[in-house]
Amino acid sequence: MTATSIPTAPTSSPLAEDYAAIAAGQHAEGPRGTVRFAVSTDDTTEGKGDLYVALGLARALRDAGWGVSMWPMTRWADPVPEDTAVVVVMIESFVPGRVPPTTALVAWVRNWTAKWAALPYLDEFEAVWTSSSAARDAIAEQYDGPVEVVPIGVDTDLFTTDPDAPRSDRAVATVNFWGVRRHVQDVLDEVRPAEPIVWFAANAEHVEPSPGVELRPMVPYFALPEVYRSAAFVVDDVIAPAAEYGTLNSRLYESLAAGALPVTDCALGLEELGLADVPVFDDAASLERALAMPDDERTALVERLRRVVLARHSFTARAEQVRPVLEAAIAHARSRTGSRSPFLRWATNEREVLRVAEQERDVHLQGVRDINERLVVAEEAVASFDAARRRAEAERDAIAREYDALTRSAEYRLLHRFGGLARVVRGRDHG
């Protein structure tokens, strides 16, 4: 890799195996008790952000003496093991009807704050963590229990700098495209930086190219550190429900930890994180200005902001912050008498019915898409065959016309007459 290139196939981190081991339940026991994270999946190859955040904190909690494990969506209808001290819920669609009454519940509101605030069973939770003070205030209006600002963070063992590796002066984007247009796409359609922004995106084949962007396929999560270590800037995009409350992305911390400067489209929430000097854009012109920052200025800014991230926003720091909250939640849950509400158990079962129905719908839709793709391929093949057949027929007709014209010519009739006469003479000579 040269000093002006971004790796086309970045390598994965050795820590990927440690993350996979935690996801597989190999570190579920610890002297402080077991913390299970309710997540969308326990497959580290699926690219789900809630899982990576959960695993990042889980890894730090494990190192602090906790047992940690994932509780994926496919198991949400199963009874949570009785030995579970705490369930940290990462997704608002989790219904706690199968959680033992003496197991503490903590909600981690990373985004979709309004949906969390509207949950009719929010009072089942011992505590709520939010990613910003604006989200905390919104939750506190609907919830009487303890609400604490616990932003997501970064694994500083995974996202690191490498002083011996060359860093380009280019910008990258790792915003994925899931079929719904994002604000950053409108900006990237119009931006014209000195060099195109390298955009690693899921479903890149469905993103319309533009002169200011070099599209590449999505890279796995554990290859992101190498991408960020090779870049000068990382373009960030915050979805509207998160921007409303300033609940910012992991990309903000991860890029700085790896020595690249994030440029984001959401200013709300930066100041309380100590990151108010992160450049913010709202259109192509402001993004171009940010990416034109002189190298020495960018380097000094990154070094200063990176120190803030390492000191305040590592998952190790988060594990220290949440330890007393977890212990208080455990004590509160163990004092509870009775069982979970029958309504919650019913709602949990209904949620599973809905999940299965959605899965079957997705499988059906994928089958329809597969059939449509096969029909398109077949139609293209038929069209190609028809075109070839028409070309062959046209060539045949052209040859026939040439033959007909030739046989009607005086030259042909004369040669044909002489040929017949020659055959008669040869027959007489042999007779």
Coordinates of N, CA, C and O in Angstrom, one line a residue, residues 166-293:
P166 N 1.9 3.9 6.4 CA 1.6 5.1 5.7 C 0.1 5.5 5.8 O -0.8 4.6 5.8
R167 N -0.2 6.8 5.9 CA -1.6 7.2 5.9 C -1.8 8.1 4.7 O -1.0 9.0 4.4
S168 N -2.8 7.8 3.9 CA -3.1 8.7 2.8 C -3.7 10.0 3.2 O -4.0 10.2 4.3
D169 N -3.9 10.9 2.2 CA -4.6 12.1 2.5 C -6.1 12.1 2.0 O -6.7 13.1 1.8
R170 N -6.6 10.9 1.8 CA -7.9 10.7 1.2 C -9.0 10.5 2.3 O -8.7 10.3 3.5
A171 N -10.2 10.7 1.9 CA -11.4 10.5 2.8 C -12.1 9.2 2.4 O -12.1 8.8 1.3
V172 N -12.6 8.5 3.5 CA -13.4 7.3 3.3 C -14.7 7.5 3.9 O -14.9 8.3 4.8
A173 N -15.7 6.7 3.4 CA -17.0 6.6 4.1 C -17.4 5.1 4.2 O -17.1 4.3 3.4
T174 N -17.9 4.8 5.4 CA -18.3 3.4 5.6 C -19.8 3.3 6.0 O -20.3 2.4 6.7
V175 N -20.6 4.3 5.5 CA -22.0 4.3 5.7 C -22.7 3.3 4.7 O -22.4 3.3 3.5
N176 N -23.5 2.4 5.3 CA -24.1 1.3 4.5 C -25.4 1.8 3.9 O -26.1 2.6 4.4
F177 N -25.8 1.2 2.7 CA -27.0 1.5 2.1 C -27.9 0.3 2.2 O -27.6 -0.8 1.7
W178 N -29.1 0.5 2.9 CA -30.0 -0.6 3.1 C -31.3 -0.4 2.4 O -32.4 -0.9 2.8
G179 N -31.3 0.4 1.3 CA -32.5 0.6 0.5 C -33.2 1.9 0.8 O -34.1 2.3 0.0
V180 N -32.9 2.5 1.9 CA -33.5 3.8 2.2 C -32.4 4.9 2.0 O -31.4 4.8 2.6
R181 N -32.8 5.9 1.2 CA -31.8 6.9 0.9 C -31.4 7.7 2.2 O -32.3 8.1 3.0
R182 N -30.1 8.0 2.4 CA -29.7 8.8 3.5 C -29.2 10.2 3.1 O -28.9 10.4 1.9
H183 N -29.1 11.1 4.1 CA -28.7 12.4 3.8 C -27.4 12.5 3.1 O -27.2 13.3 2.2
V184 N -26.4 11.7 3.6 CA -25.1 11.7 3.0 C -25.1 11.4 1.5 O -24.2 11.9 0.8
Q185 N -26.0 10.6 1.0 CA -26.0 10.3 -0.4 C -26.3 11.6 -1.2 O -25.7 11.7 -2.3
D186 N -27.2 12.4 -0.8 CA -27.4 13.7 -1.5 C -26.2 14.5 -1.6 O -25.9 15.2 -2.6
V187 N -25.4 14.5 -0.5 CA -24.2 15.3 -0.4 C -23.1 14.7 -1.3 O -22.5 15.4 -2.1
L188 N -23.0 13.4 -1.2 CA -22.0 12.7 -2.1 C -22.3 12.7 -3.5 O -21.4 12.6 -4.4
D189 N -23.5 12.9 -3.9 CA -23.9 13.1 -5.3 C -23.3 14.4 -5.9 O -23.0 14.4 -7.1
E190 N -23.1 15.4 -5.0 CA -22.7 16.7 -5.5 C -21.2 17.1 -5.1 O -20.7 18.0 -5.7
V191 N -20.6 16.3 -4.2 CA -19.3 16.7 -3.7 C -18.2 16.5 -4.8 O -18.3 15.5 -5.6
R192 N -17.2 17.4 -4.8 CA -16.1 17.2 -5.8 C -14.8 17.5 -5.1 O -14.2 18.6 -5.3
P193 N -14.4 16.6 -4.2 CA -13.1 16.8 -3.5 C -11.9 16.7 -4.5 O -12.1 16.3 -5.6
A194 N -10.7 17.0 -3.9 CA -9.5 16.9 -4.8 C -9.3 15.4 -5.3 O -8.9 15.2 -6.4
E195 N -9.6 14.5 -4.4 CA -9.6 13.1 -4.8 C -11.0 12.5 -4.4 O -11.5 12.8 -3.4
P196 N -11.5 11.5 -5.2 CA -12.8 11.0 -4.9 C -12.8 10.3 -3.5 O -11.8 9.7 -3.1
I197 N -13.9 10.4 -2.8 CA -14.1 9.8 -1.5 C -14.3 8.3 -1.7 O -15.1 7.9 -2.5
V198 N -13.5 7.5 -1.0 CA -13.7 6.0 -1.2 C -14.8 5.6 -0.2 O -14.7 5.6 1.0
W199 N -15.9 5.1 -0.8 CA -17.1 4.8 -0.1 C -17.3 3.3 -0.1 O -17.6 2.6 -1.1
F200 N -17.1 2.7 1.1 CA -17.3 1.2 1.3 C -18.7 1.1 1.8 O -19.1 1.5 2.9
A201 N -19.6 0.5 1.0 CA -21.0 0.4 1.3 C -21.6 -0.9 1.0 O -21.3 -1.6 0.0
A202 N -22.5 -1.4 2.0 CA -23.3 -2.5 1.7 C -24.2 -2.2 0.5 O -24.7 -1.1 0.4
N203 N -24.4 -3.2 -0.4 CA -25.3 -2.9 -1.5 C -24.8 -1.8 -2.4 O -25.6 -1.0 -3.0
A204 N -23.5 -1.7 -2.5 CA -22.9 -0.6 -3.3 C -23.3 -0.7 -4.8 O -23.4 0.3 -5.5
E205 N -23.7 -1.9 -5.2 CA -24.1 -2.1 -6.6 C -25.4 -1.4 -6.9 O -25.8 -1.1 -8.1
H206 N -26.2 -1.0 -5.8 CA -27.5 -0.3 -6.0 C -27.4 1.2 -5.7 O -28.4 1.9 -5.7
V207 N -26.1 1.6 -5.5 CA -25.9 3.1 -5.3 C -25.5 3.7 -6.6 O -24.5 3.2 -7.3
E208 N -26.1 4.8 -7.0 CA -25.7 5.4 -8.2 C -24.4 6.1 -8.1 O -24.1 6.8 -7.1
P209 N -23.4 5.8 -9.0 CA -22.1 6.4 -8.9 C -22.1 7.9 -9.2 O -23.1 8.5 -9.8
S210 N -21.1 8.6 -8.7 CA -21.0 10.1 -8.9 C -19.5 10.4 -9.0 O -18.7 9.6 -8.5
P211 N -19.2 11.5 -9.7 CA -17.8 11.8 -9.9 C -16.9 12.0 -8.7 O -15.7 11.7 -8.7
G212 N -17.5 12.4 -7.6 CA -16.8 12.6 -6.3 C -16.6 11.4 -5.4 O -16.1 11.5 -4.3
V213 N -17.1 10.2 -5.9 CA -17.1 9.0 -5.1 C -16.5 7.9 -5.8 O -16.8 7.7 -7.0
E214 N -15.7 7.1 -5.1 CA -15.2 5.8 -5.6 C -15.9 4.7 -4.8 O -15.6 4.5 -3.7
L215 N -16.9 4.0 -5.4 CA -17.6 3.0 -4.7 C -16.9 1.7 -4.6 O -16.3 1.2 -5.6
R216 N -17.0 1.1 -3.4 CA -16.4 -0.2 -3.2 C -17.3 -1.0 -2.3 O -18.1 -0.4 -1.5
P217 N -17.2 -2.4 -2.3 CA -18.1 -3.2 -1.5 C -17.8 -2.9 0.0 O -16.7 -2.5 0.4
M218 N -18.8 -3.2 0.8 CA -18.7 -3.1 2.3 C -17.5 -4.0 2.8 O -17.3 -5.1 2.3
V219 N -16.8 -3.5 3.8 CA -15.8 -4.3 4.4 C -16.3 -4.8 5.7 O -17.1 -4.2 6.4
P220 N -15.8 -6.0 6.2 CA -16.3 -6.5 7.5 C -15.9 -5.6 8.6 O -14.9 -4.8 8.5
Y221 N -16.6 -5.7 9.7 CA -16.3 -4.8 10.8 C -14.9 -4.9 11.3 O -14.3 -3.9 11.6
F222 N -14.3 -6.1 11.4 CA -13.0 -6.2 11.9 C -11.9 -5.8 11.0 O -10.7 -5.9 11.3
A223 N -12.3 -5.4 9.8 CA -11.3 -4.8 8.8 C -11.4 -3.3 8.8 O -10.5 -2.7 8.2
L224 N -12.4 -2.7 9.5 CA -12.5 -1.3 9.6 C -11.3 -0.6 10.2 O -10.9 0.5 9.7
P225 N -10.6 -1.1 11.2 CA -9.5 -0.4 11.7 C -8.4 -0.2 10.7 O -7.8 0.9 10.7
E226 N -8.1 -1.1 9.8 CA -7.1 -0.9 8.8 C -7.6 0.2 7.8 O -6.7 1.0 7.3
V227 N -8.8 0.2 7.5 CA -9.4 1.2 6.6 C -9.1 2.6 7.2 O -8.7 3.6 6.6
Y228 N -9.5 2.8 8.5 CA -9.4 4.1 9.2 C -7.9 4.4 9.3 O -7.6 5.6 9.3
R229 N -7.0 3.5 9.6 CA -5.6 3.8 9.7 C -5.0 4.3 8.4 O -3.9 4.9 8.5
S230 N -5.6 4.0 7.3 CA -5.0 4.4 6.0 C -5.6 5.7 5.5 O -5.2 6.2 4.5
A231 N -6.6 6.2 6.2 CA -7.3 7.4 5.7 C -7.0 8.6 6.5 O -6.6 8.6 7.7
A232 N -7.2 9.8 5.9 CA -7.1 11.1 6.6 C -8.4 11.5 7.2 O -8.5 12.0 8.4
F233 N -9.5 11.3 6.5 CA -10.9 11.7 7.0 C -11.8 10.5 6.9 O -11.7 9.6 6.0
V234 N -12.9 10.5 7.7 CA -13.9 9.5 7.7 C -15.3 10.3 7.7 O -15.6 11.0 8.6
V235 N -16.0 10.2 6.6 CA -17.3 10.9 6.4 C -18.4 10.1 7.2 O -18.6 8.9 6.9
D236 N -19.0 10.8 8.1 CA -20.0 10.1 9.0 C -21.4 10.6 8.6 O -21.6 11.8 8.2
D237 N -22.4 9.8 8.8 CA -23.8 10.1 8.6 C -24.7 9.6 9.7 O -24.6 8.4 10.0
V238 N -25.5 10.5 10.3 CA -26.3 10.1 11.5 C -27.8 10.1 11.0 O -28.3 11.0 10.4
I239 N -28.4 8.9 11.2 CA -29.8 8.8 10.8 C -30.7 9.8 11.5 O -30.4 10.2 12.7
A240 N -31.8 10.2 10.9 CA -32.6 11.2 11.5 C -33.1 11.0 12.9 O -33.1 11.9 13.8
P241 N -33.6 9.7 13.3 CA -34.1 9.5 14.6 C -33.0 9.7 15.7 O -33.2 10.0 16.8
A242 N -31.7 9.4 15.3 CA -30.6 9.6 16.2 C -30.2 11.1 16.2 O -29.8 11.6 17.3
A243 N -30.1 11.7 15.1 CA -29.7 13.1 15.0 C -30.7 14.0 15.9 O -30.2 15.0 16.5
E244 N -31.9 13.6 16.0 CA -32.9 14.4 16.7 C -32.5 14.6 18.2 O -32.8 15.6 18.9
Y245 N -31.8 13.5 18.7 CA -31.4 13.5 20.1 C -29.9 13.5 20.3 O -29.4 13.4 21.5
G246 N -29.1 13.6 19.2 CA -27.7 13.7 19.4 C -27.1 12.4 19.9 O -26.0 12.4 20.5
T247 N -27.7 11.2 19.5 CA -27.2 9.9 19.9 C -26.3 9.5 18.7 O -26.8 9.0 17.7
L248 N -25.0 9.7 18.9 CA -24.0 9.6 17.7 C -23.5 8.2 17.5 O -23.6 7.3 18.4
N249 N -22.8 8.0 16.4 CA -22.4 6.7 15.9 C -21.1 6.3 16.5 O -20.2 7.1 16.9
S250 N -20.9 4.9 16.5 CA -19.6 4.4 16.9 C -18.5 4.9 16.0 O -17.3 5.0 16.4
R251 N -18.8 5.1 14.8 CA -17.8 5.6 13.8 C -17.1 6.8 14.3 O -15.9 7.0 13.9
L252 N -17.7 7.7 15.0 CA -17.1 8.9 15.6 C -15.9 8.5 16.4 O -14.8 9.1 16.3
Y253 N -16.1 7.6 17.4 CA -15.0 7.2 18.3 C -14.0 6.3 17.6 O -12.8 6.4 17.8
E254 N -14.5 5.4 16.7 CA -13.6 4.4 16.1 C -12.6 5.1 15.1 O -11.4 4.7 15.1
S255 N -13.0 6.1 14.4 CA -12.1 6.7 13.4 C -11.1 7.5 14.2 O -9.9 7.5 13.8
L256 N -11.5 8.2 15.2 CA -10.5 9.0 16.0 C -9.5 8.1 16.7 O -8.3 8.4 16.7
A257 N -9.9 7.0 17.2 CA -9.0 6.0 17.9 C -8.0 5.5 16.9 O -6.9 5.2 17.3
A258 N -8.4 5.4 15.6 CA -7.5 4.9 14.6 C -6.7 6.0 13.9 O -6.0 5.8 13.0
G259 N -6.9 7.2 14.4 CA -6.1 8.4 13.9 C -6.6 9.1 12.7 O -5.9 9.9 12.1
A260 N -7.9 8.9 12.3 CA -8.5 9.6 11.2 C -9.5 10.6 11.8 O -10.1 10.4 12.8
L261 N -9.7 11.7 11.0 CA -10.6 12.7 11.5 C -12.0 12.5 11.0 O -12.2 12.5 9.8
P262 N -13.0 12.3 11.8 CA -14.4 12.2 11.4 C -14.9 13.5 10.9 O -14.6 14.6 11.5
V263 N -15.8 13.5 9.9 CA -16.5 14.7 9.5 C -18.0 14.3 9.5 O -18.4 13.4 8.7
T264 N -18.8 14.9 10.4 CA -20.1 14.4 10.6 C -21.2 15.4 10.2 O -20.9 16.6 10.0
D265 N -22.4 14.9 10.0 CA -23.5 15.8 9.6 C -24.4 16.1 10.8 O -25.6 16.5 10.6
C266 N -24.0 15.8 12.0 CA -24.8 16.1 13.2 C -23.9 16.8 14.3 O -23.0 16.1 14.8
A267 N -24.2 18.0 14.6 CA -23.5 18.7 15.7 C -24.0 18.4 17.1 O -23.2 18.5 18.0
L268 N -25.3 18.1 17.2 CA -25.9 17.9 18.5 C -25.3 16.7 19.2 O -25.1 15.6 18.6
G269 N -24.8 16.9 20.4 CA -24.3 15.8 21.2 C -22.7 15.8 21.2 O -22.1 15.2 22.1
L270 N -22.1 16.5 20.3 CA -20.6 16.6 20.2 C -20.0 17.2 21.4 O -19.0 16.7 22.0
E271 N -20.6 18.4 21.8 CA -20.0 19.1 22.9 C -19.9 18.4 24.2 O -18.9 18.4 24.9
E272 N -21.0 17.7 24.6 CA -21.0 17.0 25.9 C -20.1 15.8 25.9 O -19.7 15.3 26.9
L273 N -19.6 15.3 24.7 CA -18.7 14.3 24.6 C -17.2 14.8 24.6 O -16.3 14.0 24.6
G274 N -17.1 16.1 24.6 CA -15.7 16.7 24.5 C -15.2 16.7 23.1 O -14.0 16.9 22.9
L275 N -16.1 16.6 22.1 CA -15.7 16.5 20.7 C -16.3 17.6 19.9 O -16.6 17.4 18.7
A276 N -16.5 18.8 20.5 CA -17.2 19.9 19.8 C -16.4 20.3 18.6 O -17.0 20.9 17.7
D277 N -15.1 20.1 18.5 CA -14.3 20.5 17.4 C -14.3 19.6 16.2 O -13.6 19.8 15.2
V278 N -15.0 18.5 16.3 CA -15.2 17.6 15.1 C -15.8 18.4 14.0 O -16.9 19.0 14.2
P279 N -15.3 18.4 12.8 CA -15.9 19.2 11.7 C -17.3 18.7 11.3 O -17.6 17.4 11.4
V280 N -18.2 19.6 11.0 CA -19.6 19.2 10.7 C -19.9 19.8 9.3 O -19.5 20.9 9.0
F281 N -20.6 19.0 8.5 CA -21.0 19.5 7.2 C -22.5 19.3 7.1 O -23.2 18.5 7.8
D282 N -23.1 20.1 6.2 CA -24.6 20.0 5.9 C -24.8 20.0 4.4 O -26.0 19.8 4.0
D283 N -23.8 20.2 3.6 CA -24.0 20.2 2.2 C -22.6 19.8 1.5 O -21.6 19.7 2.2
A284 N -22.6 19.8 0.2 CA -21.3 19.4 -0.5 C -20.2 20.4 -0.3 O -19.1 20.1 -0.1
A285 N -20.6 21.7 -0.3 CA -19.6 22.8 -0.2 C -18.9 22.7 1.2 O -17.7 22.8 1.3
S286 N -19.7 22.5 2.3 CA -19.1 22.5 3.6 C -18.3 21.2 3.8 O -17.3 21.2 4.5
L287 N -18.7 20.1 3.2 CA -17.9 18.9 3.2 C -16.6 19.1 2.5 O -15.5 18.7 3.0
E288 N -16.6 19.7 1.3 CA -15.4 20.0 0.6 C -14.4 20.8 1.4 O -13.2 20.6 1.4
R289 N -14.9 21.8 2.1 CA -14.1 22.7 2.9 C -13.4 21.9 4.0 O -12.2 22.1 4.3
A290 N -14.2 21.0 4.7 CA -13.6 20.2 5.7 C -12.5 19.3 5.2 O -11.4 19.2 5.8
L291 N -12.7 18.7 4.1 CA -11.7 17.8 3.5 C -10.5 18.5 3.0 O -9.5 17.8 2.7
A292 N -10.6 19.8 2.8 CA -9.5 20.6 2.3 C -8.6 21.1 3.5 O -7.6 21.8 3.2
M293 N -8.9 20.7 4.7 CA -8.1 21.1 5.8 C -6.6 20.7 5.6 O -6.3 19.6 5.3

